Structure formats: C-alpha cells, structure tokens
Coordinates of N, CA, C and O in Angstrom, one line a residue:
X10 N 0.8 -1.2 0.0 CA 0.0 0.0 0.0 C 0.9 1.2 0.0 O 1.9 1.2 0.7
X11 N 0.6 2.3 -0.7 CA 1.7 3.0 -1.2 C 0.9 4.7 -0.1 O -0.3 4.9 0.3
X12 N 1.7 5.4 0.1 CA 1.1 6.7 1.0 C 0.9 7.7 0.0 O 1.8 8.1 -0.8
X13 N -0.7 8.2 0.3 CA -0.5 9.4 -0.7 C -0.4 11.3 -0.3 O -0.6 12.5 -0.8
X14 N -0.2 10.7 0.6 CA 0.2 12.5 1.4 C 1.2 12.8 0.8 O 2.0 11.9 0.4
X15 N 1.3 14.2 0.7 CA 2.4 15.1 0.2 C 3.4 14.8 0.9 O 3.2 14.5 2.1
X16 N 5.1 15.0 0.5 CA 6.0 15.1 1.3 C 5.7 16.2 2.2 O 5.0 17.2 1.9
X17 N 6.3 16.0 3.7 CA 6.3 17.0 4.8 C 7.3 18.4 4.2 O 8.2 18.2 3.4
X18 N 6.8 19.6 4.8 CA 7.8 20.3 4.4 C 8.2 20.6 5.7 O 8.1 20.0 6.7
X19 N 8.9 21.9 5.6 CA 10.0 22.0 6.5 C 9.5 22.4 8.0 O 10.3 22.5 8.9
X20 N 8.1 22.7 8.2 CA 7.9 22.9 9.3 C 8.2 24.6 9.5 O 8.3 24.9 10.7
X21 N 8.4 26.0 8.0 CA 8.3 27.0 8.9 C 7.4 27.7 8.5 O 7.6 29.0 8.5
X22 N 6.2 27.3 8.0 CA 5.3 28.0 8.4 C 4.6 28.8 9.3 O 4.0 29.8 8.8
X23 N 4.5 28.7 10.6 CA 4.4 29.2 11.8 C 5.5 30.1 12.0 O 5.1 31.2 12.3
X24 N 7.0 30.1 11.8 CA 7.7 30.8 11.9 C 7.6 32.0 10.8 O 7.9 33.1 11.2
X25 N 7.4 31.7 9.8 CA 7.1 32.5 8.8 C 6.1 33.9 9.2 O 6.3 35.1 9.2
X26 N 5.1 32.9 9.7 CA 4.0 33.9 10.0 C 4.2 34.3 11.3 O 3.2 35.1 11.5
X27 N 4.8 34.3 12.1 CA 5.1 35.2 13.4 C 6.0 36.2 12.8 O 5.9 37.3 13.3
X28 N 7.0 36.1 12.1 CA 8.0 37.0 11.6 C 7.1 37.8 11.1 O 7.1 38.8 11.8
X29 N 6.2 38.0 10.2 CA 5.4 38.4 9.5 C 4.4 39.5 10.2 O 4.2 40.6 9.8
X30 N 3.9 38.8 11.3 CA 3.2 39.8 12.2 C 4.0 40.8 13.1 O 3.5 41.9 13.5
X31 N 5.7 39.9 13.5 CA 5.8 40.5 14.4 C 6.7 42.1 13.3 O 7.2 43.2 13.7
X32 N 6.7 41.7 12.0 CA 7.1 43.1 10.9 C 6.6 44.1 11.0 O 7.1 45.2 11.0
X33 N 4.7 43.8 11.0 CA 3.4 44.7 10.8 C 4.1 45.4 12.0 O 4.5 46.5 12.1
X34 N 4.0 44.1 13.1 CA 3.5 45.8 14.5 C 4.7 46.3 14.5 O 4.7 47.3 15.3
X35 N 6.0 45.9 13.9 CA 7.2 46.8 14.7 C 7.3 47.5 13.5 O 7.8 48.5 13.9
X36 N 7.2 47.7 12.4 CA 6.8 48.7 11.5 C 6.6 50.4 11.7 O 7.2 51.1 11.0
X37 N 5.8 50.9 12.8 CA 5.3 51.7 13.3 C 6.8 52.5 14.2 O 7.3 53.6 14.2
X38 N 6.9 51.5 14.9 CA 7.5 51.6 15.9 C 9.0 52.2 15.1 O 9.5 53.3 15.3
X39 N 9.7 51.1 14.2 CA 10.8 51.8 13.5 C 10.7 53.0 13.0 O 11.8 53.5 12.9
X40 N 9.7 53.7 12.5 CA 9.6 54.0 11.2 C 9.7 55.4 12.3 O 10.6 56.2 12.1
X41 N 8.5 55.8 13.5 CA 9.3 56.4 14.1 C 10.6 56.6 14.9 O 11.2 57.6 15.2
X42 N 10.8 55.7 15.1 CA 12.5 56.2 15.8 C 13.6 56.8 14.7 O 14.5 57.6 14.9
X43 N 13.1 55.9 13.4 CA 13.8 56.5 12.3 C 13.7 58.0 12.1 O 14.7 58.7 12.1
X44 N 12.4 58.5 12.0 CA 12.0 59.6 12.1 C 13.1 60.5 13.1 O 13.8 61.5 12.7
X45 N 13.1 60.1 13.9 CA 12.9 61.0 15.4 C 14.6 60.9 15.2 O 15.2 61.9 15.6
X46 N 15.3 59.9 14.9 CA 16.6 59.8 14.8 C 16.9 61.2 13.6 O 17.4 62.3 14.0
X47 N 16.7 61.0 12.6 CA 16.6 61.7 11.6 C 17.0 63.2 12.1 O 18.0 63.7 12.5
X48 N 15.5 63.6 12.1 CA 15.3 65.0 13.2 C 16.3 65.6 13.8 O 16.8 66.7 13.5
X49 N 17.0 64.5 15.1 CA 17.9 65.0 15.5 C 19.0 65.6 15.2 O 19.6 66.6 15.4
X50 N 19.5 64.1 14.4 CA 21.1 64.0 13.6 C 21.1 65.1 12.8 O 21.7 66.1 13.2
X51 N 20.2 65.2 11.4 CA 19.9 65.9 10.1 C 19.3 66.9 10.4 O 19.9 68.0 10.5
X52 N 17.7 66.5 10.7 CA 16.9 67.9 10.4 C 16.8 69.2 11.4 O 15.9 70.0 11.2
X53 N 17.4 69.5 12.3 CA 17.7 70.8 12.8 C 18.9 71.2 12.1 O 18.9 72.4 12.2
X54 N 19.6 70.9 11.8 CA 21.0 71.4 11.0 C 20.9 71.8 9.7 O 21.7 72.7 9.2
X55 N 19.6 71.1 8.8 CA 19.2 71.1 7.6 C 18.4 72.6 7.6 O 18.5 73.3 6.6
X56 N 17.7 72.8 8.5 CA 16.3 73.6 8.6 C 17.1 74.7 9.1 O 18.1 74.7 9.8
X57 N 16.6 76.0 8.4 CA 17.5 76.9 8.5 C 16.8 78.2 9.7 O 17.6 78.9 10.3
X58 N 15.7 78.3 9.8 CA 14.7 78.4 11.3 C 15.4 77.9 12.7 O 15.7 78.4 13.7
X59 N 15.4 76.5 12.2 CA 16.2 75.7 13.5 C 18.0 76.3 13.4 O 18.8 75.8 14.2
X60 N 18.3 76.7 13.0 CA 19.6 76.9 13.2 C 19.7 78.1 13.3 O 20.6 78.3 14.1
X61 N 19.1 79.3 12.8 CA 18.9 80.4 13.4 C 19.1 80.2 14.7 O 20.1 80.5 15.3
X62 N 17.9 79.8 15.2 CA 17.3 79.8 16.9 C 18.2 79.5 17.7 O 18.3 80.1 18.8
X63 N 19.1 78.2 17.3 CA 20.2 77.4 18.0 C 21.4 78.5 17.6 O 22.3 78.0 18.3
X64 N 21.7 79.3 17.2 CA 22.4 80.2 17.2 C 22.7 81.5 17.6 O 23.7 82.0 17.9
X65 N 21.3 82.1 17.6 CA 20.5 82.8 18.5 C 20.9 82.5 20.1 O 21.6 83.3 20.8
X66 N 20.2 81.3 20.5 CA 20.5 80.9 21.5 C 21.6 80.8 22.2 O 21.5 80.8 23.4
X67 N 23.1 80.7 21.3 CA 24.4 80.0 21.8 C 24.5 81.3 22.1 O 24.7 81.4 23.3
X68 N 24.3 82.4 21.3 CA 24.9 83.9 21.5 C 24.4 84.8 22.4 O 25.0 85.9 22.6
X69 N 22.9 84.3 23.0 CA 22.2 85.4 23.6 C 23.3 85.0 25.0 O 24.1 84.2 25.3
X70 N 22.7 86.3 25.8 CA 23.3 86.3 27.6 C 22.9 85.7 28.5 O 23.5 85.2 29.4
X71 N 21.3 85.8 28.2 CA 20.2 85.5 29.5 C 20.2 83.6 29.0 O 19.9 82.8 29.9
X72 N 20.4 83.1 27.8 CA 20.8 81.5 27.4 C 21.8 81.3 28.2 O 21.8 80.4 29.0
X73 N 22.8 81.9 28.0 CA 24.3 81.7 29.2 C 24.6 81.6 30.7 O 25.3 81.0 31.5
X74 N 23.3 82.8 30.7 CA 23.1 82.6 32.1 C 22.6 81.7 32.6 O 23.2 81.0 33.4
X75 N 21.3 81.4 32.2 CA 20.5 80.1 32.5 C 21.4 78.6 32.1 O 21.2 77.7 32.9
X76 N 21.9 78.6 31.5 CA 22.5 76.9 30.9 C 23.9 77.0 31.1 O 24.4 75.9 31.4
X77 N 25.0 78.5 31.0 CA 25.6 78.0 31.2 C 26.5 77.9 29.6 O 26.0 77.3 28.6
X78 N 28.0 78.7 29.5 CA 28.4 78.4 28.4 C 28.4 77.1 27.8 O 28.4 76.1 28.6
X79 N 28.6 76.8 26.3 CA 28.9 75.9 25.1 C 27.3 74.9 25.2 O 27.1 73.7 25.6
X80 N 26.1 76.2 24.8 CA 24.8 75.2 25.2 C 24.6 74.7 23.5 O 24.8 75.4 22.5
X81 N 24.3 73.4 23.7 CA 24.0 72.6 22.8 C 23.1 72.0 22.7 O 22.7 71.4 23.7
X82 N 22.1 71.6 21.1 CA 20.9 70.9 21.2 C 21.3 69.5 21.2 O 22.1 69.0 20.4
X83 N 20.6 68.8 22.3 CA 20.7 67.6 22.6 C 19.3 66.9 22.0 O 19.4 65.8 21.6
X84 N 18.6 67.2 22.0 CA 16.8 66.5 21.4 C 16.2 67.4 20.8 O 16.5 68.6 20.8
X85 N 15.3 66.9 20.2 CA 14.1 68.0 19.8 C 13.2 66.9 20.1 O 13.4 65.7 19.9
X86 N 11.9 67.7 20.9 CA 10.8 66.8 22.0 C 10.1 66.9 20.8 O 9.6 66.0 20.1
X87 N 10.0 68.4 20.5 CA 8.8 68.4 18.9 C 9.4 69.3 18.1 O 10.4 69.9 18.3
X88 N 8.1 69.4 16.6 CA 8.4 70.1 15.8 C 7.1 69.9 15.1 O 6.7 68.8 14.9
X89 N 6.1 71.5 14.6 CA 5.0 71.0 14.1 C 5.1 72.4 13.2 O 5.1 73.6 13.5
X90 N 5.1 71.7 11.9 CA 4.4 72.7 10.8 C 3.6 72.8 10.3 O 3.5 71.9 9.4
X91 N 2.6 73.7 10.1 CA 1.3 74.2 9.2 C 1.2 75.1 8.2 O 1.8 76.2 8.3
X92 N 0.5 74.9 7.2 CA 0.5 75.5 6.0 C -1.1 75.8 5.1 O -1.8 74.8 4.6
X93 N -1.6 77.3 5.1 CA -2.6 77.5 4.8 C -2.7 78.6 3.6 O -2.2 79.7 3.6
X94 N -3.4 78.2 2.7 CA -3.1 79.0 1.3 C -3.8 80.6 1.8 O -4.6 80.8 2.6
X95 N -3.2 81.6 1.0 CA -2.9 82.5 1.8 C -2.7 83.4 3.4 O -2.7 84.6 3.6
X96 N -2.6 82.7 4.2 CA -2.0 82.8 5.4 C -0.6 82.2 5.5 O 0.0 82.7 6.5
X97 N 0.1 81.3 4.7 CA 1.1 81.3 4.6 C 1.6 80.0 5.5 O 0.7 79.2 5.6
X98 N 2.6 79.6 6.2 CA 3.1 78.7 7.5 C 3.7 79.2 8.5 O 4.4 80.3 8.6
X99 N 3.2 78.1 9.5 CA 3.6 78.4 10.8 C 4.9 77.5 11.4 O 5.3 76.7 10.6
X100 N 5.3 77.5 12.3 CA 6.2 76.3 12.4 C 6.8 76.9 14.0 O 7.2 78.0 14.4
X101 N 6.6 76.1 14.5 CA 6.8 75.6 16.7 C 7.8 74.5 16.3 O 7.9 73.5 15.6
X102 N 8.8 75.4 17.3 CA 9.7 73.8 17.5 C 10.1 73.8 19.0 O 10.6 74.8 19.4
X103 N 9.9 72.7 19.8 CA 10.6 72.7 21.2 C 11.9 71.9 21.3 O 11.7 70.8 20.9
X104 N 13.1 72.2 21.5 CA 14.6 71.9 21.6 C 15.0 71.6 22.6 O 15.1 72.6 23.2
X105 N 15.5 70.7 23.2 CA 15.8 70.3 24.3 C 17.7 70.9 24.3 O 18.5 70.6 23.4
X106 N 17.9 71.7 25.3 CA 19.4 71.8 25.2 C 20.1 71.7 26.2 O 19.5 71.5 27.2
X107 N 21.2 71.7 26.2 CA 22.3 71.6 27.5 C 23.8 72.3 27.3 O 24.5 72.6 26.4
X108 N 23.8 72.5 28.4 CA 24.8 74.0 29.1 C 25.8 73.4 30.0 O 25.7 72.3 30.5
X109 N 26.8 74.1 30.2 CA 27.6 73.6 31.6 C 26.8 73.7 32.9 O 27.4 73.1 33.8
X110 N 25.6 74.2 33.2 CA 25.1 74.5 34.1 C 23.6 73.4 34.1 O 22.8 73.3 35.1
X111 N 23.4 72.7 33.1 CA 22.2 71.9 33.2 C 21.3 72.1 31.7 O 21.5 72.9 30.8
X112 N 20.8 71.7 31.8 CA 19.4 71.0 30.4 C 18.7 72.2 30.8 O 18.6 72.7 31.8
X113 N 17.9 72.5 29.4 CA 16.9 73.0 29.2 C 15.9 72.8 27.9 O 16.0 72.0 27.0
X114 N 15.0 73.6 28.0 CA 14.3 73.7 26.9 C 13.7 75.2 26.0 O 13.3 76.2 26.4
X115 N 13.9 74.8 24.6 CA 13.4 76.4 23.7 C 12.2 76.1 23.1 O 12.0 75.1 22.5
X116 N 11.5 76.9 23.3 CA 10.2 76.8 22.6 C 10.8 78.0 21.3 O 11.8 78.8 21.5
X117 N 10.1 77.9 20.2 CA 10.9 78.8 19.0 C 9.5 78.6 18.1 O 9.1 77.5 17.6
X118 N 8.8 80.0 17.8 CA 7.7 79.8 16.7 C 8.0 80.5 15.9 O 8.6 81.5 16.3
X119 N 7.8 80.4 14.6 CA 8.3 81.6 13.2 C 6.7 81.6 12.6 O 5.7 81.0 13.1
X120 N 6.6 82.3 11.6 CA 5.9 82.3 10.6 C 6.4 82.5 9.2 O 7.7 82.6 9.1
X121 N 5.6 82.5 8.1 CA 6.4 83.1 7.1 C 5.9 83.1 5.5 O 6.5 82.2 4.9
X122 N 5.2 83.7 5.0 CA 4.5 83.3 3.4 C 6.5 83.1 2.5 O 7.6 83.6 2.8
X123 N 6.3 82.5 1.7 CA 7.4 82.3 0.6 C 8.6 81.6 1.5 O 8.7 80.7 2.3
X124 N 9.8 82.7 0.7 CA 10.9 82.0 1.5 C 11.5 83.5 2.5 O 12.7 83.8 2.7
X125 N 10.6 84.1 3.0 CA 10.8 85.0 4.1 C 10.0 84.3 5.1 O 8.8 84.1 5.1
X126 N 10.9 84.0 6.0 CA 10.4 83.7 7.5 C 10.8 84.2 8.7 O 12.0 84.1 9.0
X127 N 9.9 84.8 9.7 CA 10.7 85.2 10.9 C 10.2 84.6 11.9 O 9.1 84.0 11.8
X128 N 11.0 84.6 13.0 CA 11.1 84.6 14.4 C 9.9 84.8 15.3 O 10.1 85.3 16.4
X129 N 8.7 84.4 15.1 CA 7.9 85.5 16.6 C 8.4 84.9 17.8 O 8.5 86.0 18.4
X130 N 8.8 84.2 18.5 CA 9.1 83.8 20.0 C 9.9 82.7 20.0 O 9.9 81.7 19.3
X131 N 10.8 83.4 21.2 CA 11.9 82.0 21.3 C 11.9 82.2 23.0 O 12.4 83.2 23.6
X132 N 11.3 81.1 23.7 CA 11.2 80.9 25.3 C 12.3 80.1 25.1 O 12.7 79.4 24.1
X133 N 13.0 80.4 26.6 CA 13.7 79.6 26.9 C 13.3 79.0 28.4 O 12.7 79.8 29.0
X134 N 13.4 78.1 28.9 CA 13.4 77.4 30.1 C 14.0 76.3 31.0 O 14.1 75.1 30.9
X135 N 14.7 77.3 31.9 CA 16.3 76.6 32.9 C 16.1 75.7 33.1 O 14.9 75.4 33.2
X136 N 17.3 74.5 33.5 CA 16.9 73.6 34.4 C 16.5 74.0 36.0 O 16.4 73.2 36.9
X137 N 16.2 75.4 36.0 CA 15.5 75.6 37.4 C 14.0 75.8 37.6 O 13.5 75.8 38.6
X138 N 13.4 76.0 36.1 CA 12.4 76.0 35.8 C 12.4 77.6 35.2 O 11.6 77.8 34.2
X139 N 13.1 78.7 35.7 CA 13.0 79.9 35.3 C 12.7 80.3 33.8 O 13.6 79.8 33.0
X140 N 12.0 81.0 33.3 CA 11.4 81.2 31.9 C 12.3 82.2 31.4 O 13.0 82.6 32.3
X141 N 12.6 82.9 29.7 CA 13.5 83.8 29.5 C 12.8 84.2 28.2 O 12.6 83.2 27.5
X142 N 12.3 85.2 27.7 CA 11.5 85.5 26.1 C 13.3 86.1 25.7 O 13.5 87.1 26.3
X143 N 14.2 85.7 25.1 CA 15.3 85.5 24.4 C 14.9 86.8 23.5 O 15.4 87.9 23.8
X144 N 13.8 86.6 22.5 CA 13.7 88.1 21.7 C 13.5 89.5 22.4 O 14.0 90.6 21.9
X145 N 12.8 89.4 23.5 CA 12.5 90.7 24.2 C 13.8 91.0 25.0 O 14.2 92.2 25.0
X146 N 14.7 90.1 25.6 CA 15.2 90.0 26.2 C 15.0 90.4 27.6 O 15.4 91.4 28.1
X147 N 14.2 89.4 28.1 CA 13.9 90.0 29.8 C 13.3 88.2 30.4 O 13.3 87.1 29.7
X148 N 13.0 88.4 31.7 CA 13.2 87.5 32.3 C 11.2 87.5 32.5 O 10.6 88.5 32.7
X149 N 10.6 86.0 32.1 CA 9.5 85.9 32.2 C 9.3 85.5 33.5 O 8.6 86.2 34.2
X150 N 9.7 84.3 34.2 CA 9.2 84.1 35.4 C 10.4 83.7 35.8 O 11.3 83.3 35.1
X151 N 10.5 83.7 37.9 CA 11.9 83.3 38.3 C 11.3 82.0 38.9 O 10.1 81.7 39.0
X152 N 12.2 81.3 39.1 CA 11.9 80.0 39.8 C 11.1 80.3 41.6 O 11.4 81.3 42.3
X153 N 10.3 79.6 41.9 CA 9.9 79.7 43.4 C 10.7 79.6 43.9 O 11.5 78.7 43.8
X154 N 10.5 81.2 45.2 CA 12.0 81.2 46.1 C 12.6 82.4 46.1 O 13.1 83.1 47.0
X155 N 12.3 82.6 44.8 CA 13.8 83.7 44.2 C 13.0 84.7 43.8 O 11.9 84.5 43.3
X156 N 13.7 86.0 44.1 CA 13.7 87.3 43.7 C 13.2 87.9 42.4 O 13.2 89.1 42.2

C-alpha cells in the first residue's frame, strides 16, 4: 500500500507567519524612531529656522546665564508645521538643550508666506524651571523662592 500525502515540508510555516506579524506591529515603531533619529542627527541642521534659533541661542546672555556656556541641542521633544493658502506657514519647534550648568528647553515659533520667514518667540526654560523670552530680552518668570 503505497502513501499518498504530500511530502512534509519544513515545518516553517508558523515561523514565517510570526516574523510576519511581528514586521506589521514593529513597523510603526521603527519608522518612528527613524524619524525621530533623523530630526535630530539631520533635520535641525538642515532647517534653517532651526539653526537660526540654535544660534541665537548659543549667542544670547540671558541663554548663558541660564545653561551656562557651550549650550548645545541635545533632542528636539517636537516640531509641528502648518501650512494654509494664503496665510502662509507656521512652524513651533521645542529643543531640548544643554549647558555647563544643566538642560533645558526652547520653545521657538516663526511664521512666514514664501521663503521669508521670521522669528515671533523664542522661550527659553532653565533647568531651574526659570522662563527667558530671548527676543524681548527679559526675564518671564523666576523659579519659586527667588527674587
């Protein structure tokens, strides 16, 4: 009596299809970090708003004071652009930086129709929590405690 089932195959089917699933959900997951890697490495260096600000920043007094000379961006938490036919774009970016004196953070919004874009606000925020409007140049709030 002769067998008529197919030869066995290799048994990876199951494996196949977990690799498969486990692609879909981590998909997401790379695609941001790639992103977010990106951002950091490239796209503030690339973006000429963002390098303004970071330059801005290295040079202002009240940034020195607060962080601390040779301040440097270490993250960017966000970055959000909008764009509306004539109203032109907006673009917020929050910067994570660091100083000889501790981390902080820049809030930085521009506007701008074409390829003229300016500046409206660049917050800064110590690692003491102390606030700084960088454009006005003055001191928005001091940390609790202090003068």
């Amino acid at each position: 009596m002769s067998d008529t089932r197919p030869p066995a195959r290799g048994g990876r089917g199951c494996l196949w299809g977990c690799l498969g699933v486990a692609a879909i959900v981590l998909m997401p997951l790379l695609f941001a970090w790639g992103y977010t890697a990106w951002i950091v490495y490239t796209g503030f260096r690339e973006n000429p708003m963002m390098r303004t600000a970071v330059e801005m920043a290295q040079r202002d007094g009240l940034a020195q004071q607060a962080l601390g000379p040779d301040i440097a961006v270490v993250g960017v938490a966000n970055s959000i652009f909008s764009f509306m036919p004539g109203m032109g774009m907006r673009n917020g970016y929050l910067l994570e930086l660091s100083g000889a004196k501790g981390r902080g953070t820049l809030e930085v919004t521009s506007h701008g129709r074409g390829a003229a874009l300016k500046i409206d606000s660049m917050i800064l925020t110590g690692p003491d929590g102390s606030r700084y409007d960088l454009l006005a140049d003055k001191i928005l709030s001091a940390p609790d405690g202090s003068i």
